[in-house]
mmCIF file of N, CA and C in Angstrom:
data_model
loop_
_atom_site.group_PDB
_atom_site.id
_atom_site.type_symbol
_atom_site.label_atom_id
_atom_site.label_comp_id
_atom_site.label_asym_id
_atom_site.label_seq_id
_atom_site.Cartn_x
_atom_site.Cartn_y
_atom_site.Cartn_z
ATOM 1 N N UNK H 1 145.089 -3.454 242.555
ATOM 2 C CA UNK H 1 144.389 -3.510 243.812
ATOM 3 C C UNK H 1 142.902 -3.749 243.579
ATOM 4 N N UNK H 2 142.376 -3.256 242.325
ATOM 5 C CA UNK H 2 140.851 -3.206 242.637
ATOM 6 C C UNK H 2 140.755 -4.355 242.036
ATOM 7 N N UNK H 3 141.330 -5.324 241.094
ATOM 8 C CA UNK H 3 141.204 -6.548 240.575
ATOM 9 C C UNK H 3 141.149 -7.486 241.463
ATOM 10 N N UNK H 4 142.316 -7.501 242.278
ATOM 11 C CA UNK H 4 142.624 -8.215 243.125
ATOM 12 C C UNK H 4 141.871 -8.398 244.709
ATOM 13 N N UNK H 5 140.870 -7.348 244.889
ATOM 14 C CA UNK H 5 139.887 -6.862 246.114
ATOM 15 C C UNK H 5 138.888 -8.421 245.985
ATOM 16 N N UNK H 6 138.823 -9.021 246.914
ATOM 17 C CA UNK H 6 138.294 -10.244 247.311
ATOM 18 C C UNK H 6 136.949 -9.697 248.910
ATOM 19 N N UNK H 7 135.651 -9.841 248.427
ATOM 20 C CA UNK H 7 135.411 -10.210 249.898
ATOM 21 C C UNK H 7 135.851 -11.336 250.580
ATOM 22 N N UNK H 8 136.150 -11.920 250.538
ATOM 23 C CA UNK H 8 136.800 -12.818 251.500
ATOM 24 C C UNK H 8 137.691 -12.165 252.321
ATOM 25 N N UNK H 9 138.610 -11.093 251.783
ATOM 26 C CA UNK H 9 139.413 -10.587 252.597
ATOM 27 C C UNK H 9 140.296 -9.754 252.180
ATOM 28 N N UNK H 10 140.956 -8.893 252.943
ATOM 29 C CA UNK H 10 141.598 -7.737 251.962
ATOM 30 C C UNK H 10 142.709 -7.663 252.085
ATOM 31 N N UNK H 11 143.629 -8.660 252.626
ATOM 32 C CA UNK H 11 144.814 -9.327 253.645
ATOM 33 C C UNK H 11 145.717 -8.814 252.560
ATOM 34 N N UNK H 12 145.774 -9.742 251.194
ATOM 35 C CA UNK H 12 146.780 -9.838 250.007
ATOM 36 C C UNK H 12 146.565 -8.212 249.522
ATOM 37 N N UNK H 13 145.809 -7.644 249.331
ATOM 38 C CA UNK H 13 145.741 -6.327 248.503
ATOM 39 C C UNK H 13 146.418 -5.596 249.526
ATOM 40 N N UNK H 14 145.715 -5.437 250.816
ATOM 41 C CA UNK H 14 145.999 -4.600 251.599
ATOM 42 C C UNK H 14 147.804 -4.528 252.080
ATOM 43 N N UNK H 15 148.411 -5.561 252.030
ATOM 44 C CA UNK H 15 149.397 -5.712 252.516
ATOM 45 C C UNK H 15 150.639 -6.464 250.963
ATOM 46 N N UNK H 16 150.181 -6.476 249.916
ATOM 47 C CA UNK H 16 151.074 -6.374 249.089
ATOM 48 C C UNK H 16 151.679 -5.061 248.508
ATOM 49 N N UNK H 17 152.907 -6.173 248.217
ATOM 50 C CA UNK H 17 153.985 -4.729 247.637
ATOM 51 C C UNK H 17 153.559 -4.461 246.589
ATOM 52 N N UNK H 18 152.910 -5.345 245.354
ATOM 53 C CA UNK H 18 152.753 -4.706 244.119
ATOM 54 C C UNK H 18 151.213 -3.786 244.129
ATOM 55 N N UNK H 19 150.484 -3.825 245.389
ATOM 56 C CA UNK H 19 149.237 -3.498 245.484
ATOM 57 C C UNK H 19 149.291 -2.081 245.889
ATOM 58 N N UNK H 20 150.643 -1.806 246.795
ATOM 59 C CA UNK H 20 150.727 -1.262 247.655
ATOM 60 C C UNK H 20 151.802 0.261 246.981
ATOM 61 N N UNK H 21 151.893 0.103 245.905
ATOM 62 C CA UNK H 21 153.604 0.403 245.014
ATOM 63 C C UNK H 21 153.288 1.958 244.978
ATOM 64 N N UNK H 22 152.195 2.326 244.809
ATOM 65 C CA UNK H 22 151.610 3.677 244.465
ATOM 66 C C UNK H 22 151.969 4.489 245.530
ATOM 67 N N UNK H 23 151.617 3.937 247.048
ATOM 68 C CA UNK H 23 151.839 4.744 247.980
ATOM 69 C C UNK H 23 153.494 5.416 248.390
ATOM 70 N N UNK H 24 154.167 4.707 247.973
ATOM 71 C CA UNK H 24 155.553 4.784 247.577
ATOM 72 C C UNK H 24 156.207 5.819 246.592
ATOM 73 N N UNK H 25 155.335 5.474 245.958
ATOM 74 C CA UNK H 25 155.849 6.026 244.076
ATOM 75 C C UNK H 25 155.352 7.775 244.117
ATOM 76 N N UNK H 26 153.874 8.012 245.179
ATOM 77 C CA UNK H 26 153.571 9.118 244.791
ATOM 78 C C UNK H 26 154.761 10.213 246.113
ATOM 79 N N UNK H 27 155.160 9.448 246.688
ATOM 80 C CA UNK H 27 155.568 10.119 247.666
ATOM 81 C C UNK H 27 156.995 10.574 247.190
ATOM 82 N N UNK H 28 157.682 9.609 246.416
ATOM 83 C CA UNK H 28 158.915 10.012 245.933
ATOM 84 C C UNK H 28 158.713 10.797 244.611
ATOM 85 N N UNK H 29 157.414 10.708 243.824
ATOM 86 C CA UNK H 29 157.301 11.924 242.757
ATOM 87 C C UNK H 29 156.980 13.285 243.401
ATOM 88 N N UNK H 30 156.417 13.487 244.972
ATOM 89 C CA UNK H 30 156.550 14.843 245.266
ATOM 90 C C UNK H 30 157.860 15.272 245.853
ATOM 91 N N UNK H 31 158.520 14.621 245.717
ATOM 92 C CA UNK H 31 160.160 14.960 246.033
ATOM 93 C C UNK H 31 161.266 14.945 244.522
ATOM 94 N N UNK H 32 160.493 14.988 243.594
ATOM 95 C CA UNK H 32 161.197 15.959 242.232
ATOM 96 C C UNK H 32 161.560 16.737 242.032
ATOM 97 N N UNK H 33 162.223 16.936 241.481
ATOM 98 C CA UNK H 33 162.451 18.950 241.021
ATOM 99 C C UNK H 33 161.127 19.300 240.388
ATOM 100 N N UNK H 34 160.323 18.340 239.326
ATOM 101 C CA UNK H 34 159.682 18.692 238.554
ATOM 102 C C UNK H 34 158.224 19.120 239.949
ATOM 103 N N UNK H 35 158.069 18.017 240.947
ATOM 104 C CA UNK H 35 157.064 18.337 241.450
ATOM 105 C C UNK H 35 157.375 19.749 242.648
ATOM 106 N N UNK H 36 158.419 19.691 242.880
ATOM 107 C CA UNK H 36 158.919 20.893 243.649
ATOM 108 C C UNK H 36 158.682 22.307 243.074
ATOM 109 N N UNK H 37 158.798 22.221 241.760
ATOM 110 C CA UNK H 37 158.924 23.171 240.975
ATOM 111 C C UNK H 37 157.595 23.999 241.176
ATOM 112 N N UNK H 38 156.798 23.187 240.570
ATOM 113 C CA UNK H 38 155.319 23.093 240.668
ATOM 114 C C UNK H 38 154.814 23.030 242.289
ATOM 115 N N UNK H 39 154.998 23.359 243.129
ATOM 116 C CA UNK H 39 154.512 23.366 244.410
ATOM 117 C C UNK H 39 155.503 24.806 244.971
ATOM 118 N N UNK H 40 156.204 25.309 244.364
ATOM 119 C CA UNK H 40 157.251 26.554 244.620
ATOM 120 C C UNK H 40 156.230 27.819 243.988
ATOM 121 N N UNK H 41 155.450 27.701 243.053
ATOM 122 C CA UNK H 41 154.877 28.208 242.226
ATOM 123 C C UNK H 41 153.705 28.898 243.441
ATOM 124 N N UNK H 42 152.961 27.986 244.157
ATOM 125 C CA UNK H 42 151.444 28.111 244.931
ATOM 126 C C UNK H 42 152.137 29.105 246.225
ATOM 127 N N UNK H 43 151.948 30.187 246.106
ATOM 128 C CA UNK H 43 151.858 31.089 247.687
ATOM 129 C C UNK H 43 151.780 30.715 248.903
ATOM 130 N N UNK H 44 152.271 31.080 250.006
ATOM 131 C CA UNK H 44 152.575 30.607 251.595
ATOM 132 C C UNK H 44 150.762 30.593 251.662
ATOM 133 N N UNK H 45 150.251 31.644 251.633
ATOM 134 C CA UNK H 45 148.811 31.776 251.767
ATOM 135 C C UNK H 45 147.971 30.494 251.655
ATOM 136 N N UNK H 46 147.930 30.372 249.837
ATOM 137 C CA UNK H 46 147.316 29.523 249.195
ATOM 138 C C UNK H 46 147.968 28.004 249.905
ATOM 139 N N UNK H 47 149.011 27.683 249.640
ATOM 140 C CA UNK H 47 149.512 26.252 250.224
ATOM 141 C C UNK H 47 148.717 26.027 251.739
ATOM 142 N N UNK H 48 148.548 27.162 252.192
ATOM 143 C CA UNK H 48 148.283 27.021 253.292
ATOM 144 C C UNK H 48 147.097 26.824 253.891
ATOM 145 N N UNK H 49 146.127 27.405 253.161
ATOM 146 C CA UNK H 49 144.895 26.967 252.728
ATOM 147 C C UNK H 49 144.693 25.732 252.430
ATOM 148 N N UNK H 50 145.158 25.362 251.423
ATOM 149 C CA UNK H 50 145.245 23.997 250.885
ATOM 150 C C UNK H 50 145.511 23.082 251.684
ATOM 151 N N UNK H 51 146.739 23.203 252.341
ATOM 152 C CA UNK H 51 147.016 22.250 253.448
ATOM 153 C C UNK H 51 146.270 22.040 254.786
ATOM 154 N N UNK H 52 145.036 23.210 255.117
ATOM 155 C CA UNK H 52 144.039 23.030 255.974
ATOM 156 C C UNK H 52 143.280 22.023 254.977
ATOM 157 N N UNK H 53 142.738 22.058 254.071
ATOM 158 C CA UNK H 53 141.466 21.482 252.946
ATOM 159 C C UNK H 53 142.355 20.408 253.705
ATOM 160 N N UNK H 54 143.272 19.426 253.225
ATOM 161 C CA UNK H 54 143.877 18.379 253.058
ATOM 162 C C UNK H 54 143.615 17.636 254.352
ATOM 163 N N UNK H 55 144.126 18.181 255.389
ATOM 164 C CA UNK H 55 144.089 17.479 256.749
ATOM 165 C C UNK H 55 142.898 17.395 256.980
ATOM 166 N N UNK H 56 142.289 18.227 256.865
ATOM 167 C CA UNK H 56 141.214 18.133 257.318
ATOM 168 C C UNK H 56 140.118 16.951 256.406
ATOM 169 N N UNK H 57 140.207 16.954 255.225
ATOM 170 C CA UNK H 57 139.974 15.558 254.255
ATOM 171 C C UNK H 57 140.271 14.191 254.664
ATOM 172 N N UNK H 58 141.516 14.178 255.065
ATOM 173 C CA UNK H 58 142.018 12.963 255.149
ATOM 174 C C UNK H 58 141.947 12.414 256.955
ATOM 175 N N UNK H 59 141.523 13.581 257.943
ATOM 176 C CA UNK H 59 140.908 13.633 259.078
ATOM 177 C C UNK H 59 139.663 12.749 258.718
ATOM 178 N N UNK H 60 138.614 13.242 258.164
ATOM 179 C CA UNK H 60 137.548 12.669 257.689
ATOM 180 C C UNK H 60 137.306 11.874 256.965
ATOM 181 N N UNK H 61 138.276 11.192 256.281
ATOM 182 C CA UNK H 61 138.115 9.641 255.791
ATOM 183 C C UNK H 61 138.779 8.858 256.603
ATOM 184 N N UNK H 62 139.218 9.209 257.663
ATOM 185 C CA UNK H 62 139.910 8.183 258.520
ATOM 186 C C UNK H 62 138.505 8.208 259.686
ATOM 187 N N UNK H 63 137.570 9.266 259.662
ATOM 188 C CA UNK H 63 136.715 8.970 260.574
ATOM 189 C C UNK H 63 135.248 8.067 259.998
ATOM 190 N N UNK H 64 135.434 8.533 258.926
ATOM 191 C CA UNK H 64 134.266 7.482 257.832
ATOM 192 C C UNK H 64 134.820 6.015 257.571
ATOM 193 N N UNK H 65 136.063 6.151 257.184
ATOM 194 C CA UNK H 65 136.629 4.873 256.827
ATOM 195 C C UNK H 65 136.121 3.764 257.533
ATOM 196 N N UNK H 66 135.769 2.887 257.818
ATOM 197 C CA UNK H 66 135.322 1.205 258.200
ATOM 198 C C UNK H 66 136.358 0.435 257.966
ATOM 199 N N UNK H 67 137.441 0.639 258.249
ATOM 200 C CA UNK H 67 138.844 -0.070 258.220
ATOM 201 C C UNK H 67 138.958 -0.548 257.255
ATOM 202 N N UNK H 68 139.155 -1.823 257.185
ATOM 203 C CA UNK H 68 139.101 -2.959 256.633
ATOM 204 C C UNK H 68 137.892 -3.654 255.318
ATOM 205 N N UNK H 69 136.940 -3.208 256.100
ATOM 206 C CA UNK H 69 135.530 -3.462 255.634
ATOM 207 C C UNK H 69 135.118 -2.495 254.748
ATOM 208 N N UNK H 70 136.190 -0.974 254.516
ATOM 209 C CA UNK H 70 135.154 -0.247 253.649
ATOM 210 C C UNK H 70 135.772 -0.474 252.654
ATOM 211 N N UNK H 71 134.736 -0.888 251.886
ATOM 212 C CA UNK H 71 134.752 -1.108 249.973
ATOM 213 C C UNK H 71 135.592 -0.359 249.378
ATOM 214 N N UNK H 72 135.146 1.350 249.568
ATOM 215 C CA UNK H 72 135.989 2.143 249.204
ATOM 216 C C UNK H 72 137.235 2.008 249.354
ATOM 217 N N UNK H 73 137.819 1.599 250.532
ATOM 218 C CA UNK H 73 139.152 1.575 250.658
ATOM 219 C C UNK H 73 139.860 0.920 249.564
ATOM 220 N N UNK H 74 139.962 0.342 249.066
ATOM 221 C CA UNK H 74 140.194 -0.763 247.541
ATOM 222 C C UNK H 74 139.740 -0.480 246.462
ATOM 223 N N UNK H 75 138.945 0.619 246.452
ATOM 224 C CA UNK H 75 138.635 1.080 244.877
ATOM 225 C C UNK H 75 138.717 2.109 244.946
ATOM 226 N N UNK H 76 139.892 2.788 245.359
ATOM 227 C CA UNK H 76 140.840 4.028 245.271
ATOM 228 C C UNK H 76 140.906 5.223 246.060
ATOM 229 N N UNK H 77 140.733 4.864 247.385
ATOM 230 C CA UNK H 77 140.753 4.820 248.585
ATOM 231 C C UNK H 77 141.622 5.151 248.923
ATOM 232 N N UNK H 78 142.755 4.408 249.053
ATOM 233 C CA UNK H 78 143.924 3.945 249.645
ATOM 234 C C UNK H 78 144.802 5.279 248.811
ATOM 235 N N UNK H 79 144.317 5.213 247.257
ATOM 236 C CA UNK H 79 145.526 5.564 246.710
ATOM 237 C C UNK H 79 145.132 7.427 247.099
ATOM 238 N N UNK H 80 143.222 7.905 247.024
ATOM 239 C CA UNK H 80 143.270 8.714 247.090
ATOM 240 C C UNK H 80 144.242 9.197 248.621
ATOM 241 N N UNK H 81 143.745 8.793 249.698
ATOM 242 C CA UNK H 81 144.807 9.036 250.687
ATOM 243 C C UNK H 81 146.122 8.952 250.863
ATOM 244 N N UNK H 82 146.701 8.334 249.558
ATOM 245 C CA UNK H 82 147.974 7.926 249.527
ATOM 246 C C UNK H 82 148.633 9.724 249.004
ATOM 247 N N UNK H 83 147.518 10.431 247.962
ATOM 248 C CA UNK H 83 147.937 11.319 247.696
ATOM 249 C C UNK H 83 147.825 12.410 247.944
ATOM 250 N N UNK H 84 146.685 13.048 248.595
ATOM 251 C CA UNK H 84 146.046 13.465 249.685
ATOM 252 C C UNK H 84 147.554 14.121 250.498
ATOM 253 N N UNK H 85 148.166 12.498 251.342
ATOM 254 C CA UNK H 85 148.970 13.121 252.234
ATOM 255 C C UNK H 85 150.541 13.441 251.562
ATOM 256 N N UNK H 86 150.714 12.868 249.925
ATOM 257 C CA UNK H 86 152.225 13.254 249.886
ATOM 258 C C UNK H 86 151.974 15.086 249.067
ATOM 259 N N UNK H 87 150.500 15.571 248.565
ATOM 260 C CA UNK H 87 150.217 16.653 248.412
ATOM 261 C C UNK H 87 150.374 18.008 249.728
ATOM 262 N N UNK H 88 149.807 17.342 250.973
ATOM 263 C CA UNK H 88 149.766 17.727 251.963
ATOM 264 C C UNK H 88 151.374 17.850 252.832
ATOM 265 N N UNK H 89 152.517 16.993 252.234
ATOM 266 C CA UNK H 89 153.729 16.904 252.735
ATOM 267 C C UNK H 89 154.393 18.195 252.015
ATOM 268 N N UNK H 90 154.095 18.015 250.408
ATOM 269 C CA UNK H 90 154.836 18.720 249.955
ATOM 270 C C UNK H 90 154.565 20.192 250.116
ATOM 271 N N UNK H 91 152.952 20.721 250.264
ATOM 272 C CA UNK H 91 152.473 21.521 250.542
ATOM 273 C C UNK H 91 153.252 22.346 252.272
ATOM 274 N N UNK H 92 153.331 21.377 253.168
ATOM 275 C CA UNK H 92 153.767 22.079 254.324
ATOM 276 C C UNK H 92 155.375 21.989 254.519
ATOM 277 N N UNK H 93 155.963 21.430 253.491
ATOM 278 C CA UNK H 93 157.716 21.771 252.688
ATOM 279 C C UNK H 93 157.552 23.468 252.640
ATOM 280 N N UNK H 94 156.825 23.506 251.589
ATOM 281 C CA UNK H 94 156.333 25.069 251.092
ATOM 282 C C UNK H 94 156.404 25.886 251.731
ATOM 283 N N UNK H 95 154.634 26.049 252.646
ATOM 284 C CA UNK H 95 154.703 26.545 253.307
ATOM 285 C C UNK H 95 154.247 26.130 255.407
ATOM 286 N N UNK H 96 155.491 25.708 256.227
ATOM 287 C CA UNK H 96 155.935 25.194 257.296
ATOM 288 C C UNK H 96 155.290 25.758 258.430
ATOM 289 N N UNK H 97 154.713 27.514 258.364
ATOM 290 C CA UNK H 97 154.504 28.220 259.571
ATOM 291 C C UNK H 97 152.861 28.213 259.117
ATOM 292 N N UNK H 98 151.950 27.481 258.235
ATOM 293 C CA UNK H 98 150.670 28.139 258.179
ATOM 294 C C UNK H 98 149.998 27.278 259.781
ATOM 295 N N UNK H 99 148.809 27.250 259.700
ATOM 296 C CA UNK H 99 148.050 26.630 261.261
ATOM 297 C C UNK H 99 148.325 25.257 260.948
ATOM 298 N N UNK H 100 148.268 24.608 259.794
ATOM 299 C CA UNK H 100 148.505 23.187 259.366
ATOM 300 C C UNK H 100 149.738 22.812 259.824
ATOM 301 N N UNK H 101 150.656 23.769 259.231
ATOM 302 C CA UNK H 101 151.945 23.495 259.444
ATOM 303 C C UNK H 101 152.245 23.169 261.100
ATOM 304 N N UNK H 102 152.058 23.830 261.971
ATOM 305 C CA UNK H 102 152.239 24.457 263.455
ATOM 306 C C UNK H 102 151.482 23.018 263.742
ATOM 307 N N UNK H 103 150.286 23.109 263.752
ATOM 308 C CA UNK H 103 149.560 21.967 264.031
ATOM 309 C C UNK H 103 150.028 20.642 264.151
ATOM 310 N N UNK H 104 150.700 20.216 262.874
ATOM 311 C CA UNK H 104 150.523 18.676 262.489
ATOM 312 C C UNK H 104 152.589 18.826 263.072
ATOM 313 N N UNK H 105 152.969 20.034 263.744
ATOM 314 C CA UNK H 105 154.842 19.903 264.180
ATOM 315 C C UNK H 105 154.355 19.597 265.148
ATOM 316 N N UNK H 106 153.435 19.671 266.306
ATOM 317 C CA UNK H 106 153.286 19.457 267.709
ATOM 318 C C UNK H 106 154.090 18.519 268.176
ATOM 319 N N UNK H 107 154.900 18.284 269.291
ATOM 320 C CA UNK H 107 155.518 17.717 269.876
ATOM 321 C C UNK H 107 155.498 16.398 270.166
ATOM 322 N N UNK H 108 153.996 16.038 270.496
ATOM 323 C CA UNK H 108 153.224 14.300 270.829
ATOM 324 C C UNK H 108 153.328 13.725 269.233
ATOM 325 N N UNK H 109 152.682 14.708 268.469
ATOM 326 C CA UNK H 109 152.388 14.144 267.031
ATOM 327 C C UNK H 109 154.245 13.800 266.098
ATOM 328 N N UNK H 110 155.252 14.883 266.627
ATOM 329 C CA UNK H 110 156.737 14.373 266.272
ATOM 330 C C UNK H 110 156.656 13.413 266.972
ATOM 331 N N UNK H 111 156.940 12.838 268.053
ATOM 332 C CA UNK H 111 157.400 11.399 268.873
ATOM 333 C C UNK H 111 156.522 10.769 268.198
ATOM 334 N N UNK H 112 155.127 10.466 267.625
ATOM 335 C CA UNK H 112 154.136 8.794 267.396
ATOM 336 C C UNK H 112 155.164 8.935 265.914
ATOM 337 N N UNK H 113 155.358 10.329 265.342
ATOM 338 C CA UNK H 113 155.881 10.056 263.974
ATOM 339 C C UNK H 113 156.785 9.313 263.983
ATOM 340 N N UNK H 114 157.978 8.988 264.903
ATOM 341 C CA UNK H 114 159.235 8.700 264.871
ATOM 342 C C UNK H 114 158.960 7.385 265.356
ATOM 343 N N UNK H 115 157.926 6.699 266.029
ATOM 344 C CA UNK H 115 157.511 5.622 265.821
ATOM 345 C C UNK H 115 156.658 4.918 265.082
ATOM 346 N N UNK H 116 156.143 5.834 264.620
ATOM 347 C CA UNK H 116 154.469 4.967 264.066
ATOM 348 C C UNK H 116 155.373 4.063 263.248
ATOM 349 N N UNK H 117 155.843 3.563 262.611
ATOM 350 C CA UNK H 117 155.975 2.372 261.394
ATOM 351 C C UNK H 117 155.686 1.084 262.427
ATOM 352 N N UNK H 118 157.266 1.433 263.625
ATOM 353 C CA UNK H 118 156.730 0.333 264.776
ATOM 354 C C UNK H 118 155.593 -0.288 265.178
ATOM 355 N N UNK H 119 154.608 0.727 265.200
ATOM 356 C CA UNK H 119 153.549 0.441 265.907
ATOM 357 C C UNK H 119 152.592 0.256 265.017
#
């Protein structure tokens, strides 16, 4: 991705599969035993904590972010948010009832989930 980052445009990085492979890859390594294991380990408390830090991180690079246009996004950007949220998935696996957890189940936020790819 960062080789391949063109100002001209971020069309091919942004939207290739081999550019794109990480966001994939980290999401199915937090669905391991090995990464399960290791996330079984961190306390309802602590996860839960953590999983406030997280949203709330990745809240705030989506409000800094410049879409398209930010640089960052392409020089590890993408991937930090890529991991960010499969940390933050596996984290509210863990633990489901903290404010994160409750929060991000809300009812409006299930229905865009069950569409967003669509949209």
């Amino acid at each position: 991705m960062i080789v391949l980052t063109t100002p001209a445009g971020p069309t091919r990085v942004y939207e290739g599969t081999d550019t794109r492979a990480f966001s994939l890859l980290l999401g199915a390594l937090a669905a391991t035993p090995p990464a399960t294991r290791l996330m079984s380990r961190a306390g309802e408390r602590a996860a839960g904590r953590w999983s406030l830090v997280l949203a709330a991180g990745i809240g705030a690079y989506w409000i800094v972010a410049d879409g398209q246009d930010s640089p960052s996004l392409f020089r590890g950007g993408l991937f930090l948010h890529a991991l960010a949220a499969a940390l933050l998935i596996a984290l509210l696996v863990r633990a489901p009832r903290t404010p994160a957890g409750r929060l991000l189940a809300a009812a409006p936020l299930h229905r865009l989930g069950t569409v967003s790819y669509s949209l």
